[in-house]
XYZ file of C-alpha atoms in Angstrom:
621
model
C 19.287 -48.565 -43.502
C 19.400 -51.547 -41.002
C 18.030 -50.853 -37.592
C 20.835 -51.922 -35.036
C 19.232 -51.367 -31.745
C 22.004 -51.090 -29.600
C 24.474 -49.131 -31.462
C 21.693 -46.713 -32.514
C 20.396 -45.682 -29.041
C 23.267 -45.438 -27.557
C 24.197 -42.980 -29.935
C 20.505 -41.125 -29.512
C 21.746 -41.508 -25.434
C 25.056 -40.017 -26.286
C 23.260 -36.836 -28.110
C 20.557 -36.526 -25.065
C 23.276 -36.684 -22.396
C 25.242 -33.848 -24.807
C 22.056 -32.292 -24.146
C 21.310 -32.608 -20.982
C 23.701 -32.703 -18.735
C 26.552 -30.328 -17.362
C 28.819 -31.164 -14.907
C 26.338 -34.472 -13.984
C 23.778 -32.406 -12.884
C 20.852 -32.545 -14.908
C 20.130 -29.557 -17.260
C 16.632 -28.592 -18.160
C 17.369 -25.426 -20.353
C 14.877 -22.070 -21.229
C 11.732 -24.571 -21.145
C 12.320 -27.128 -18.908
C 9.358 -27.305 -15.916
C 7.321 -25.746 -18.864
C 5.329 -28.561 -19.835
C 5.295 -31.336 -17.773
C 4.869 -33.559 -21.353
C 8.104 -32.419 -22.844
C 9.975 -33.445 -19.260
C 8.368 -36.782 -19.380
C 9.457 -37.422 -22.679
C 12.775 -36.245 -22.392
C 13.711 -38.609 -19.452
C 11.540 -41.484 -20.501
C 13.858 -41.516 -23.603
C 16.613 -42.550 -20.878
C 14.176 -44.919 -18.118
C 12.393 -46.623 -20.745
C 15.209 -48.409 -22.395
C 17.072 -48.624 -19.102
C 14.349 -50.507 -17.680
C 13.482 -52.317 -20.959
C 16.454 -53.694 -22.099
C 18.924 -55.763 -19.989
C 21.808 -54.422 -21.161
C 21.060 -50.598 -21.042
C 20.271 -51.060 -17.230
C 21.428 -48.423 -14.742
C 20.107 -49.610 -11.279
C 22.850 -52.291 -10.472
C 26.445 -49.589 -11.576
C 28.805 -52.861 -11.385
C 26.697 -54.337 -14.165
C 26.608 -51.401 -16.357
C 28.431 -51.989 -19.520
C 31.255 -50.028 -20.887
C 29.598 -49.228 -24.401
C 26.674 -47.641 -22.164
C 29.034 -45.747 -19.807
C 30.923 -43.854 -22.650
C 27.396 -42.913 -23.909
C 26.602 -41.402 -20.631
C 29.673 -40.463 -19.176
C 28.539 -36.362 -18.919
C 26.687 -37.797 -16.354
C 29.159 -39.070 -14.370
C 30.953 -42.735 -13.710
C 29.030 -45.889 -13.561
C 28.144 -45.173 -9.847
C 27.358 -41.628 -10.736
C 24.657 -41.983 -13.521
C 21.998 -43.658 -10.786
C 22.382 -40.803 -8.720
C 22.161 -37.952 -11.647
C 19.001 -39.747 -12.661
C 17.486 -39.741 -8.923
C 18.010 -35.832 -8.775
C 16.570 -34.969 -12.313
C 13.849 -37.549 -11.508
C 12.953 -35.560 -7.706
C 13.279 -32.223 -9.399
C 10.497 -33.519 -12.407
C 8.322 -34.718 -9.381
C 8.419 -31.214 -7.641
C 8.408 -29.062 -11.089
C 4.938 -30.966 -11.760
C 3.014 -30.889 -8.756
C 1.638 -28.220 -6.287
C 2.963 -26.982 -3.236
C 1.309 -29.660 -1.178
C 2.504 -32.246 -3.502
C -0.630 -32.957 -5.225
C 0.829 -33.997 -8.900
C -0.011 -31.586 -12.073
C 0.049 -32.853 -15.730
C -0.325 -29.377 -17.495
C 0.372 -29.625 -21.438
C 2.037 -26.195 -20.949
C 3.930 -24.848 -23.752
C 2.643 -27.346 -25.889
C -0.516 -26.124 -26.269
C -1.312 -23.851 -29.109
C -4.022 -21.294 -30.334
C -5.342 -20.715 -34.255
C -5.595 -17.122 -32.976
C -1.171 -16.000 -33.467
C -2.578 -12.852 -31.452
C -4.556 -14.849 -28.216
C -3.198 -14.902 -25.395
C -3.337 -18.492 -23.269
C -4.495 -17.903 -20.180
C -2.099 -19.325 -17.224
C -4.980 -21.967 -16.443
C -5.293 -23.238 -20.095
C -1.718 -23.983 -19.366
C -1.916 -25.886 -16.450
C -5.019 -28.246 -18.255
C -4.089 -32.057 -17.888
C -3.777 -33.780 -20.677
C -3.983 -37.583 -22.003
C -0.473 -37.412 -23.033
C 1.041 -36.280 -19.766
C -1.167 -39.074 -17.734
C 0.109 -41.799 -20.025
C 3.491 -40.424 -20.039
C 3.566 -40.705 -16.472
C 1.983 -44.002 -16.047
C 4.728 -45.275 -17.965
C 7.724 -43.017 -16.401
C 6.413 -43.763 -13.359
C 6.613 -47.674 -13.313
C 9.938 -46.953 -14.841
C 11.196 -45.362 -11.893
C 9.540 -47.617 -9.260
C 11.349 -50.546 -10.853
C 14.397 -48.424 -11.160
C 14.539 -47.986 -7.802
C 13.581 -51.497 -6.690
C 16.899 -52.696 -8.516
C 19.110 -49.609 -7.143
C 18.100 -49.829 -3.625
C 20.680 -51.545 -1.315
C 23.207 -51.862 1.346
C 25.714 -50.299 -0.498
C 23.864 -47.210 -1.037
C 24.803 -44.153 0.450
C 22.964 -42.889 3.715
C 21.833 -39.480 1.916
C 20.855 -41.333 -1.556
C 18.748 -44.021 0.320
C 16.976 -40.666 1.965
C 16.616 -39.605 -1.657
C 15.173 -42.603 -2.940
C 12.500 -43.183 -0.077
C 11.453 -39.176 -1.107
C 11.545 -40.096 -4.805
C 9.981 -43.348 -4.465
C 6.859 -41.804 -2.082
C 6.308 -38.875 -4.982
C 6.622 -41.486 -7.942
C 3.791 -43.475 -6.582
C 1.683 -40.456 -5.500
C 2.083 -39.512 -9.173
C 1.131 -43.227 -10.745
C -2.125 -43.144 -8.854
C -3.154 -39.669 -9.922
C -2.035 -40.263 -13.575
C -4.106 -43.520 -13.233
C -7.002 -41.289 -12.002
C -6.283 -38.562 -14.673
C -7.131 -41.653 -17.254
C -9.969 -43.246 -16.201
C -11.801 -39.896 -15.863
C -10.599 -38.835 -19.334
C -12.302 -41.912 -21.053
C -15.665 -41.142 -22.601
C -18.076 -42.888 -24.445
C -20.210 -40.850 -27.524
C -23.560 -42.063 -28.042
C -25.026 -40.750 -30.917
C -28.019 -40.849 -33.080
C -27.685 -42.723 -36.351
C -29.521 -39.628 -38.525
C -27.489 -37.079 -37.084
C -24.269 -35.749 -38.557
C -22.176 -37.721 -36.875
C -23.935 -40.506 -37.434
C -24.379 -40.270 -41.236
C -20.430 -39.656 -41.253
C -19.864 -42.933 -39.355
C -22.046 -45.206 -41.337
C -20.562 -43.661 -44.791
C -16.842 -44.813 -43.405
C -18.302 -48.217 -42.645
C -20.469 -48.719 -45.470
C -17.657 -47.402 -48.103
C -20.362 -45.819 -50.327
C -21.852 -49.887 -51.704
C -23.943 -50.514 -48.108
C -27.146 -48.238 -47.306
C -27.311 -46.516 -43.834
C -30.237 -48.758 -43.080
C -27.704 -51.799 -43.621
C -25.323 -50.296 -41.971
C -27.008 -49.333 -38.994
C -28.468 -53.217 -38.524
C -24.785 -54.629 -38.848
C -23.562 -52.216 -36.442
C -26.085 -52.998 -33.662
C -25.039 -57.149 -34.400
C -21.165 -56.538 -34.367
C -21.310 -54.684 -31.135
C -24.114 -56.077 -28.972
C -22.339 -57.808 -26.473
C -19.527 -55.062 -26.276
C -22.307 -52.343 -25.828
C -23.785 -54.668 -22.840
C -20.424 -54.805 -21.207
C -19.967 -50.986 -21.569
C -22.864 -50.479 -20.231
C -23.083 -52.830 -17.595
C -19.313 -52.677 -16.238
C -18.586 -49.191 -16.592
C -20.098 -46.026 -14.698
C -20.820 -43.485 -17.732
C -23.990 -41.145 -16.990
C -27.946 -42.151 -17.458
C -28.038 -40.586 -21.153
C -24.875 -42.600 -22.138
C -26.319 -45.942 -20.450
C -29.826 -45.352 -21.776
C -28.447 -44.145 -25.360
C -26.433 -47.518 -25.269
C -29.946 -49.201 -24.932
C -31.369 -47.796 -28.150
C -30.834 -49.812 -31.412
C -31.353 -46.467 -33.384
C -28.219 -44.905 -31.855
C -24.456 -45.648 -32.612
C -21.827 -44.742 -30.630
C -17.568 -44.219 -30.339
C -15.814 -45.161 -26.977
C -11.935 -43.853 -26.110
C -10.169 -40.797 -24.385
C -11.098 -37.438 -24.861
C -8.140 -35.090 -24.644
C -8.391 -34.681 -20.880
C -10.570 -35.069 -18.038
C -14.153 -35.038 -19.039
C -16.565 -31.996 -18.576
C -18.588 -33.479 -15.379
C -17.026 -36.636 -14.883
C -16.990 -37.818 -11.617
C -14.432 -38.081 -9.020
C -12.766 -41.398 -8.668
C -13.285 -42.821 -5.187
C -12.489 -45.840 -2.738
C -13.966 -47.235 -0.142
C -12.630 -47.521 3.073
C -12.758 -50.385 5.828
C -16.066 -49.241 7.176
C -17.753 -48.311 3.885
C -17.050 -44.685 3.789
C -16.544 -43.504 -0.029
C -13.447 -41.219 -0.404
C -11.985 -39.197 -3.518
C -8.601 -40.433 -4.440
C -6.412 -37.381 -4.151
C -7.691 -34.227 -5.132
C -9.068 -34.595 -8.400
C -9.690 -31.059 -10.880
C -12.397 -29.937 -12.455
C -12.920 -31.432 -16.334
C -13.385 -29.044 -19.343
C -12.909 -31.438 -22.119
C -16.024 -32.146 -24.453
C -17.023 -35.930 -24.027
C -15.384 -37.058 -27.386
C -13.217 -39.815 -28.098
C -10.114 -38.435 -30.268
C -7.755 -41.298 -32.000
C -4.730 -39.723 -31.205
C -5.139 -39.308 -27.509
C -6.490 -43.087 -27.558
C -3.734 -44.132 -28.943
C -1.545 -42.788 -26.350
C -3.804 -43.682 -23.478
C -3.553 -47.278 -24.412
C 0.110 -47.190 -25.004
C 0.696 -46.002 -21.206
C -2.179 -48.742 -20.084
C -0.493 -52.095 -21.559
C 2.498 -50.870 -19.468
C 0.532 -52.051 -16.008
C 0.043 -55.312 -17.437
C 3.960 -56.258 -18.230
C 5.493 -58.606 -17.088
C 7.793 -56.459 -15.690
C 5.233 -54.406 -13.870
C 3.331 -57.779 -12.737
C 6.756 -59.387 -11.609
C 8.079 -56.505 -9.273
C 5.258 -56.065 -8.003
C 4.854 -51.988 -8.686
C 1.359 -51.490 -8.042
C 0.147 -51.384 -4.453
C -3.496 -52.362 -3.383
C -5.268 -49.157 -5.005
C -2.930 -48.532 -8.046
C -4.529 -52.533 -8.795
C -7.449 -51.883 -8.205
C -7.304 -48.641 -10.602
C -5.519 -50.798 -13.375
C -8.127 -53.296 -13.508
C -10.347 -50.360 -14.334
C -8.213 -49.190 -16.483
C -7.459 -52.277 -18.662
C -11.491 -53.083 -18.957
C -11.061 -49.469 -20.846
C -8.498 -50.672 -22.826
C -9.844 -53.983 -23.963
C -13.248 -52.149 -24.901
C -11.606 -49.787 -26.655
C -9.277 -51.875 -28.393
C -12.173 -53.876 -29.619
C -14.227 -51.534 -30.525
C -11.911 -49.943 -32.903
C -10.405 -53.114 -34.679
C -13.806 -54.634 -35.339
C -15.039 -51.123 -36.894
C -12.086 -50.976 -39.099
C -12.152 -54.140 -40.067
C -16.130 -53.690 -39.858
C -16.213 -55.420 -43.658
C -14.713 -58.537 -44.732
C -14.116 -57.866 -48.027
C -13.011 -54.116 -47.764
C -12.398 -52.736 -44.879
C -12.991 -48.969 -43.659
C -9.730 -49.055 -42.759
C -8.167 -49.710 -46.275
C -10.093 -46.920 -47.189
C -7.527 -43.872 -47.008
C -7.685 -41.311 -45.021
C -9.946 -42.537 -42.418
C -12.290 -39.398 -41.167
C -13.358 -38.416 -37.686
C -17.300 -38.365 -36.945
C -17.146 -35.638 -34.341
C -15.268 -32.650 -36.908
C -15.000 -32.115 -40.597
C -11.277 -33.754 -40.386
C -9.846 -36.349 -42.723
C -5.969 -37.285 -42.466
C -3.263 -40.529 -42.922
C -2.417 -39.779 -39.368
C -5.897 -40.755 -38.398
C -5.563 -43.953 -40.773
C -2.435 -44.569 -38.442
C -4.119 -44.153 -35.749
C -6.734 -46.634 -36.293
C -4.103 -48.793 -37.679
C -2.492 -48.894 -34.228
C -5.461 -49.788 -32.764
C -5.832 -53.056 -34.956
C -2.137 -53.678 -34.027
C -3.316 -53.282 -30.334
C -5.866 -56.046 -30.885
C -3.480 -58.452 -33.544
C -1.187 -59.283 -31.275
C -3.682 -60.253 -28.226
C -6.120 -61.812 -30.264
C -4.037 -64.469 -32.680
C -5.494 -63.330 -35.223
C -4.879 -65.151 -38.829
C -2.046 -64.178 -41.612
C -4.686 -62.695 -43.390
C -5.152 -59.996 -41.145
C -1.625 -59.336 -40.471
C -1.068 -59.418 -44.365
C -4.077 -56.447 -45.023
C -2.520 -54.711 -42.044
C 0.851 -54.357 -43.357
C -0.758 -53.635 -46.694
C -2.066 -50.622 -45.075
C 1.235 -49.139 -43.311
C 3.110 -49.745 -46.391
C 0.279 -47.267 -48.352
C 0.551 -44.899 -45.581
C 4.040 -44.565 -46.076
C 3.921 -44.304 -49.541
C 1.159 -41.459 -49.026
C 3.087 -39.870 -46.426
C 5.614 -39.408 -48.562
C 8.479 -41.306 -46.704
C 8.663 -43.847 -49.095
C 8.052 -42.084 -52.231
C 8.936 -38.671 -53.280
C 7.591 -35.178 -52.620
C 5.701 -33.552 -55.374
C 5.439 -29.827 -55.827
C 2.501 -28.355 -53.535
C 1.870 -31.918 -51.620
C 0.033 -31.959 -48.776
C 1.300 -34.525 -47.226
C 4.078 -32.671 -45.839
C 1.858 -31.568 -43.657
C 1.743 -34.667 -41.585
C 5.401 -34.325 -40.533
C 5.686 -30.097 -40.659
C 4.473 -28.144 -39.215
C 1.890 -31.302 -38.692
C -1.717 -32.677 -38.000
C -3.722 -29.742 -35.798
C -6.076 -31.131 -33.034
C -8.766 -28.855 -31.834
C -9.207 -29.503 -28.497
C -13.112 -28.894 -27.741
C -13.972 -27.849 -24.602
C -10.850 -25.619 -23.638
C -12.209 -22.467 -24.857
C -14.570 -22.373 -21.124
C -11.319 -20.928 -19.952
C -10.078 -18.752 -22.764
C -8.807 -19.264 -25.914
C -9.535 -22.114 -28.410
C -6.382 -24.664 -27.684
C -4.651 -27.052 -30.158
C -2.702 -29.625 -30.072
C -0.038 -30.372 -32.771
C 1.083 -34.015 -33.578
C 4.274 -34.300 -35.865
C 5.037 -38.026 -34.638
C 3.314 -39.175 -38.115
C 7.271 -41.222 -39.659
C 7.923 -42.416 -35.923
C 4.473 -44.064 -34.709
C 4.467 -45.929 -38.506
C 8.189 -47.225 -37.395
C 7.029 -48.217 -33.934
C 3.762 -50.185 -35.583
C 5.362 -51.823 -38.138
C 7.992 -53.343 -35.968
C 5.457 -54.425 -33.694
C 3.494 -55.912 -36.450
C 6.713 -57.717 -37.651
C 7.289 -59.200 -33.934
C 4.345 -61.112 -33.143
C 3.537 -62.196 -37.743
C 3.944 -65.747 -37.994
C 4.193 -65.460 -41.600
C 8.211 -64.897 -43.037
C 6.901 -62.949 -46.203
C 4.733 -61.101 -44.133
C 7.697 -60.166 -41.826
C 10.313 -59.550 -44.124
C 8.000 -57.110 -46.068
C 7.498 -55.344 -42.493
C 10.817 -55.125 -42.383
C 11.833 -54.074 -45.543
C 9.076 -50.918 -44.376
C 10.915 -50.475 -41.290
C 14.237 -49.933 -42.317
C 12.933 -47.657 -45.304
C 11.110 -45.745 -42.356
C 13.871 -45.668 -39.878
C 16.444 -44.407 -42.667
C 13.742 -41.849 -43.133
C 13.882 -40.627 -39.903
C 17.905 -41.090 -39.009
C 17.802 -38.654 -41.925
C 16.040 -36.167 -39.648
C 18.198 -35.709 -37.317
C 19.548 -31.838 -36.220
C 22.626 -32.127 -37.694
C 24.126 -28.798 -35.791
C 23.356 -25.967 -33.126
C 21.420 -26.747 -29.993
C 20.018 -30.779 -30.195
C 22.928 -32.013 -32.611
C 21.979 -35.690 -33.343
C 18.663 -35.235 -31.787
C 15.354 -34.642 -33.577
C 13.452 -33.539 -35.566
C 14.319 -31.592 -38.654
C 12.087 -32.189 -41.590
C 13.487 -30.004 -44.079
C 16.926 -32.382 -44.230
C 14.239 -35.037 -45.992
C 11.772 -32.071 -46.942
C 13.340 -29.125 -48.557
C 10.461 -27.364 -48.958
C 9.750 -27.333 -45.074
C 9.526 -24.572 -42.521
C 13.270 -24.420 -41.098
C 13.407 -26.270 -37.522
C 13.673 -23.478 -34.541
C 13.813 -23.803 -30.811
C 14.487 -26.270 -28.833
C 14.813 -30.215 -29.822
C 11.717 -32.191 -30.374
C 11.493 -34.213 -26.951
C 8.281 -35.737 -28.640
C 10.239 -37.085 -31.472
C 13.345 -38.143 -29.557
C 10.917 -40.356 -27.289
C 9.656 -42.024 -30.218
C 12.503 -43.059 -31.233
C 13.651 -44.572 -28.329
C 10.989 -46.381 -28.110
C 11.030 -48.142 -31.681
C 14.554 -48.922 -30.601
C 12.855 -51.109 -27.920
C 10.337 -52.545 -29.867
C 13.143 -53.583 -32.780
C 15.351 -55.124 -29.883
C 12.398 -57.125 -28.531
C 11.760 -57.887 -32.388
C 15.188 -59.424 -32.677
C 15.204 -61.095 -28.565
C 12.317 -62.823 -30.011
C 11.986 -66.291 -31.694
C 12.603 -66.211 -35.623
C 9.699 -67.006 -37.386
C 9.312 -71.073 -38.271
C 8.820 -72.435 -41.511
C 6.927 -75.865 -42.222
C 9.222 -76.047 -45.466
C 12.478 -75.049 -44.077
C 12.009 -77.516 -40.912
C 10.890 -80.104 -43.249
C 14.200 -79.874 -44.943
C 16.473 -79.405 -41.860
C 14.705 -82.501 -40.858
C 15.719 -84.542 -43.870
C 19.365 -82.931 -43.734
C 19.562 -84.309 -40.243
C 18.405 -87.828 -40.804
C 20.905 -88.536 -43.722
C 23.910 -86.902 -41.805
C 23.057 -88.742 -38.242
C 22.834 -92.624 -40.747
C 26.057 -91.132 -42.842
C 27.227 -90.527 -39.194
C 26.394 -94.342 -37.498
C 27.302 -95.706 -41.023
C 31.341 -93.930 -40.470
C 31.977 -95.124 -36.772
C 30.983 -98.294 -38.251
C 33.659 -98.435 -40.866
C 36.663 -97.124 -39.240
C 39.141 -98.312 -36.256
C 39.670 -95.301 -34.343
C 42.456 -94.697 -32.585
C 41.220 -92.026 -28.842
C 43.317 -89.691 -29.915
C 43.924 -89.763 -32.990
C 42.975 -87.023 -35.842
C 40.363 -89.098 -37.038
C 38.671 -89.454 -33.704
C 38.748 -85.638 -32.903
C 37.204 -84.839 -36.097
C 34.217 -87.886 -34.966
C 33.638 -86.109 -31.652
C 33.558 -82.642 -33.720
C 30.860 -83.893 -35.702
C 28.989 -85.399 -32.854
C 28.877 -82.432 -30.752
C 27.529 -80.477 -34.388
C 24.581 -83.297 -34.922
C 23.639 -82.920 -31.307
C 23.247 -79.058 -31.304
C 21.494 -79.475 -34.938
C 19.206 -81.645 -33.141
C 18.562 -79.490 -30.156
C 17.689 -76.878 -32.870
C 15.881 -78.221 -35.378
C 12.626 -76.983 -33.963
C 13.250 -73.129 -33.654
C 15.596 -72.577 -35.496
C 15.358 -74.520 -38.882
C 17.662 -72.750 -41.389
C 20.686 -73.173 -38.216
C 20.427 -76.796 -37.511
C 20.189 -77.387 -40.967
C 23.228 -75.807 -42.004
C 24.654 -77.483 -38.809
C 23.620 -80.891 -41.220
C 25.379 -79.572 -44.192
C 28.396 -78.950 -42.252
C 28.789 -82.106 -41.218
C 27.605 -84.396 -44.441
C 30.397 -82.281 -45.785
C 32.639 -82.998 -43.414
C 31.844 -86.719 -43.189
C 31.896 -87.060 -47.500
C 35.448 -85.744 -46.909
C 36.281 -88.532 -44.532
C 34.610 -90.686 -47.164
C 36.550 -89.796 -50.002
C 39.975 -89.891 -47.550
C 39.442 -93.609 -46.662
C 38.760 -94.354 -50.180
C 41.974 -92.859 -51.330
C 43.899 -94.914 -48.962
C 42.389 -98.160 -50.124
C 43.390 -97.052 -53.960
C 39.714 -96.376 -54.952
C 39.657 -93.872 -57.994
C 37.042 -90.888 -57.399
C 35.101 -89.907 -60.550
């Protein structure tokens, strides 16, 4: 199925506003204010591709195009939709925060227990998570460059009130989610003869390299990003002095919320006072880097470096300094996890499938996917070489053979557990405050999508790319598949058993998790196609030698003829001209156009040829 960015999400933002709105107020149904994840995702699948693509914007209504109004119109006209997205954006803002306004980022009802019978305490509830503080990093800027756009004289008194509240609580929220992040990410130091350590060095040394070996390349590969850990980031004495010791390996990334004992993030004022940047809770979450929640932690954390971000201007003086903390984090982490998957040139860990987690007995594809994101983090920053783009691809295209969306379902397979009921995250550290918590990922057929069309965007090799693609559209037909095809969430996702028959059948409410994810492949397969098609030495080579014949066939006709200014003759000259000229102008980007802009015209030209031969009684053969 071919992904067609626009006409797909606007019919995903025709289903949400079916969803979501009545009467152009904004509805949040039986479990909206319930987890202040789900209500991120559900109107990021609206901001993000409003603020992402120019023509989805809302913030300027006399530029908002028709095709985008029909989608949206149960929230109102074109001057209407701003100001339905302002109220369900203030009421998110006051749903998630306490009574004095200090922002909350409870997982709420999407935390689970193994225990059907436990009961989750109301506290366990109200636990931050990674996914809620990257969530909002990202809705956040969303909003704040919303609003920069929608603000102006034309605005109505009582809206402009509205946006100076929403604007003030949307920046009080960015800094705490920033804050929420930096004291989630941990660093696991770890001794090379313990369990953990044994696990690691078998992953990196694939069964053919000794732990001994292992151990030695380890401490080579990441000497200088140990120093700058340890140097540039504030972690604890045992972390900084475990980071010292050659014996001991280590894992760096986001646990799955604020840190048992990390400490408060502060500034310091004009005359050297320290303070604590909002009120900051208490952290319960073990010190232990999970992939999924680093994945997500550095998908909200690129978002302060846009260009979008940089251009408005959407960070004030401590949201900056914050980000630069925040993007040290992410380029550690980033490099940390591409060079140990890619720890061996010849195999690497990562093409060994499924990747398994040091810290618990767990082995899955998702956590191949995960690490494969991570490599994607670092491809397209660090212009890397075909090669690596290639063995990359290679990888997503097993994983979705393994996952079963590009191959079939066999009786008892366990890969349908990656999509249904899907992969189960134990969240260490929760049970201080009752219960053991989970965490349930079911994202597996949408975060391939999203990777492989980023993959496909910044390859500079055409198989390469067109293999991506042919991936993505498998992937994406995969998932249109899924769809709820009636009952509450029509045309929204996610149910499994319409690609899965053997599945549980879908109940409750729509996947806002899913629905998110899919809005944001949209994004990355419109910035796919807004980008530059990939060149080819050959194909330039040839436009190249199209265009020299047809500009001499060209010289060698206005030569030859009398031409009369307006004559038929002298139109059809001009025509051509104007065609060399823009074949010209093209020849470097865009190859395959300017030379088909070349064949067009030696076509054109050999027909004038032949016509003047004619009339002088030559005899064509």
């Amino acid at each position: 199925m071919e992904i067609k960015p626009r006409a797909h999400l606007l019919q995903i933002w025709e289903a949400i506003a079916r969803h979501s709105f009545d009467g152009g107020r904004f509805a949040w149904g039986d479990f909206g204010g319930r987890s202040s994840v789900a209500d991120a995702e559900r109107l990021l699948s609206l901001m993000y591709p409003a603020t992402e693509i120019p023509e989805f914007r809302l913030d300027e209504p006399d530029t908002t195009q028709k095709d985008v109004q029909r989608a949206l119109r149960l929230a109102g006209g074109r001057t209407e939709i701003p100001a339905a997205l302002i109220a369900a954006l203030r009421e998110f803002m006051r749903n998630h925060a306490e009574e004095d306004g200090t922002p909350t980022f409870g997982g709420g009802y999407y935390f689970t227990t193994p225990d059907p019978d436990a009961e989750i305490t109301t506290q366990q509830r109200g636990l931050g998570v990674v996914d809620s503080y990257s969530m909002s990093v990202t809705l956040c800027l969303a909003t704040l460059g919303f609003l920069d756009k929608f603000t102006g004289p034309t605005v109505r008194s009582d809206l402009r009130e509205a946006v100076k509240d929403l604007r003030e609580a949307t920046s009080r929220r960015l800094t705490a989610a920033m804050v929420g992040l930096l004291r989630s990410f941990t660093v696991s130091v770890f001794d090379a003869d313990t369990t953990q350590g044994r696990r690691l060095s078998r992953t990196l040394g694939q069964r053919r390299l000794s732990e001994r070996a292992v151990l030695r390349q380890f401490q080579e590969r990441f000497e200088t990003l140990r120093a700058t850990i340890g140097n540039r980031i504030t972690l604890g004495v045992d972390v900084e002095d475990g980071l010292k010791d050659p014996g001991m390996m280590f894992e760096c990334g986001w646990a799955w919320g604020v840190v048992k004992d990390a400490p408060p993030i502060t500034r310091t004022d004009k005359d050297g006072t320290e303070q604590h940047i909002g009120r900051q809770s208490v952290g319960v979450a073990d010190p232990i880097p999970y992939l999924y929640f680093t994945v997500v932690a550095l998908d909200g954390i690129q978002d302060l470096s846009s260009d979008r971000t940089l251009t408005l201007g959407l960070l004030d003086q401590e949201q900056q300094t914050l980000a630069e903390a925040l993007r040290l984090r992410w380029t550690v982490t980033r490099e940390y996890w591409s060079a140990l998957a890619r720890f061996s040139a010849d195999r690497w860990p990562l093409e060994d499938i499924p990747w398994r987690v040091t810290h618990q007995k767990l082995e899955s594809e998702y956590f191949s996917l995960s690490v494969a994101s991570l490599v994607v983090h670092d491809l397209v920053r660090s212009r890397a070489g075909d090669e690596d783009f290639a063995r990359t691809a290679e990888v997503l295209t097993r994983l979705a053979e393994r996952g079963r969306i590009t191959s079939p379902l066999t009786r008892d397979d366990s890969a349908l557990e990656l999509h249904s009921p899907g992969v189960v995250l134990p969240l260490q550290g929760s049970e201080e405050l009752g219960p053991p918590l989970e965490w349930t990922v079911t994202d597996f057929s949408a975060h391939l999508l999203k990777r492989t069309v980023q993959l496909a965007t910044y390859s500079r090799s055409a198989a390469v790319q067109d293999e991506l693609l042919a991936l993505a559209e498998e992937t994406f037909d995969h998932l249109w598949q899924r769809r709820i095809a009636d009952g509450e969430g029509t045309d929204l996702w996610d149910d499994a058993q319409a690609v899965f028959p053997t599945a549980p059948k879908r109940e409750g409410s729509p996947s806002w998790s899913m629905t998110e994810r899919l809005t944001e492949c949209m994004v990355a397969a419109y910035n796919f196609y807004d980008r530059k098609p990939v060149g080819s030495p050959e194909l330039g080579a040839f436009a190249t030698a199209l265009l020299s014949e047809a500009t001499h066939r060209f010289g060698r006709e206005q030569m030859r003829s009398a031409v009369v200014s307006d004559s038929d003759h002298a139109k059809s000259l001009r025509t051509i001209e104007i065609r060399l000229r823009r074949a010209r102008e093209l020849v470097g980007d865009q190859p395959g156009t300017a030379g088909a802009l070349a064949l067009s015209v030696l076509g054109e030209l050999d027909t004038l040829a032949q016509a003047r031969s004619a009339a002088a009684g030559e005899v064509w053969r």
